[in-house]
Amino acid sequence: MKSETMLALYRSMLRIRRVQERIESLYLQDAMKTPVHLCIGQEAIAAGICLALEPDDSIQSNHRGHGHYLAKGGDLKAMIAELHCKATGCSGGFGGSMHLVDVAAGHLGSSSIVGGGIPIGTGIGLAMRMRRTSQVSVVFFGDGAADEGVLYESLNFAMLKRLSVIFVLEDNRWAVCSPRDSRQTGDNVFLRGADPDRLFTARLDGNDAEIVHETARAAVARGRSGAGPSLLVCDTYRIMGHAGCKAQEPSGYRDACEIDAWSDKCPVALYRAKLASRGILDEPTEAAMEATIAAEITEAFDFAAQSPLPHDGDLHKHLFSE
Amino acid sequence: MPWSQIKPDMDEPDYGRDNGLDGRRVTYAAATREALAQALSLDERVFVMGQGVDDPSGMFGASRGLHLEFGNERVFDTPLAETALTGVAVGAALAGMRPVYMHNRPDFLFLALDQLANHAAKWRFMFGGAAPSVPLVIWACIGRGWGSAAQHSQALQGIFQHIPGLKLVMPSTCHDAKGLMLAAIKDDNPVVIIDHRFNFKNKGIVPEDPYLVPLGKGIVRRPGRDVTVAAFSHLVADAYMAAEELAREDGIEVEVIDPRSIRPLDEELILGSLARTGRLVVADTGWKTGGVTAEVAALAAEKGFASLKAPVARVASPDLPTPAGYTLEAAYYVGKDQIKDAVRRVARA
């Protein structure tokens, strides 16, 4: 992997992390009047996958979608404005935090229905096939969504038609307050039994951005060649609670030791150390990166604060395309 | 199968020539199939999918042989996975295609409701117009008949009527089956077409060239001065026959109107007719509570109250699942006789 690719991976993760941290630190001020689902701890997946994509490749995200949106090239200002429900938000204040969209960046919108985006991303893959393009369609979903039958239905259809769809299961082990072990048998059922010619499957360390990126590149190449879909099961952990900020996290449903253990596997810190040991990331480079990101985030929050709210007269717009 | 004989093949009523149609007479299935074939020819973004869409029976004939003409990539059978395949259609529509997803029975649309109600209907609004719209057509046929029982005989228009963001169409004539299908495919939004198996027993006049019947625009099928009957789908023909008999038997002149679309609903047509007659009967095959007849009656109360000379009467299915046994079935279904009774009731009131 080239050093600029490594730096791009790191920068993408760091930017997602810093955006999340700023949201978390300001959330109790109540200027953001929409639920937020932070993806702290899961940045390597969004960054590693999206760096393997072109702008006209498509992603389907979900309620925990800030990382996907940013990694795919979504506009930060429009995202932060949307969290403030402003008219300048990416969804004009109609969507809130769970319905981010940036069509120019290949992000056609995201659903808050768990598993809802899985067949939609599959259908986008069908359209790519019918239009004879070499684009790929990526679907991000969690282990909670893997409980849903629609995943099996979509995988079956993608395999049947050899669609260029990459199913990315972010296995963060928690669905709201339900542990994975109360919902699924240990290893994911979809990794077993599928003909490898029809479905490329891999279970990987989702906190290792390089592994995610390298695997994504293989899956993308497979998709572009017309060979068919892939299922990447990425092991990771939701460091924060299901929704809101840390101060709002209910206690008692998970072991603090578990959070500590996974915090030690922080994808951003691990990769920083790795790049430093390779001599690719020195202190001045990192400081410059941090400063640029911090300025960009401040600018986005200022933009959001100064932006107008939607008018109540806008209520009836947008239901139908005329 | 005996159920193929519960209603004979017949020419649909000519609705008194007032609709200005002349020309060749084709079956309802042929009219629908012609719409699909023309849409597939005219627009390369159109494709047709559905469980059994390439069967020899081809959705009661509506899609028969289309896969031979347009290939298996554009007309294809689906796995029995209505939730995901509806989402696949939504995704394909978002990415620039124009899917038509066909179902032999509407019952399976309950499996598809997540993608229809949570996704297709809301996608554009949810992103403040910044996401693409969902130009998707969902077609399903009510399979009433001989012992089909509670699930395969459902009339679910009331469910879809309730959801903002879906357009809902129920054609009653062969002409409209073609024109509304072409209009639904051309529309940039999700459109549900609920058809009725009885309509497929009809032949009617259908122009050969492609044409559009605008969504949300109804039509007067029979002018009359005494009572308005607003009827939907195959009950339009029942209402027309009821009107002809009532004119002969009772001297009551019934105006039969066919809104054709349930959403958007042609309020002007309904309120205009009510203003002429002052009396309204609403007839629909769906359940009574919270259904299409309830909505039209509410419209009359809300916006046409001054015109009403009598309470609105509703002819709808009882709030029960459909029984299988034929004596129970006969007691369950509504049609011409119930419409006549309702008209007499409101005419006297």
PDB file of C-alpha atoms in Angstrom, chain A residues 53 95 126 258 294:
ATOM      1  CA  LEU A  53     -14.725   3.307  -4.176  1.00  0.00           C
ATOM      2  CA  GLY A  95     -34.387  14.052   7.460  1.00  0.00           C
ATOM      3  CA  LEU A 126     -29.456  -4.411 -10.193  1.00  0.00           C
ATOM      4  CA  GLU A 258     -15.657  -4.988  27.669  1.00  0.00           C
ATOM      5  CA  ALA A 294     -10.601  21.102  13.520  1.00  0.00           C
TER       6      ALA A 294
END
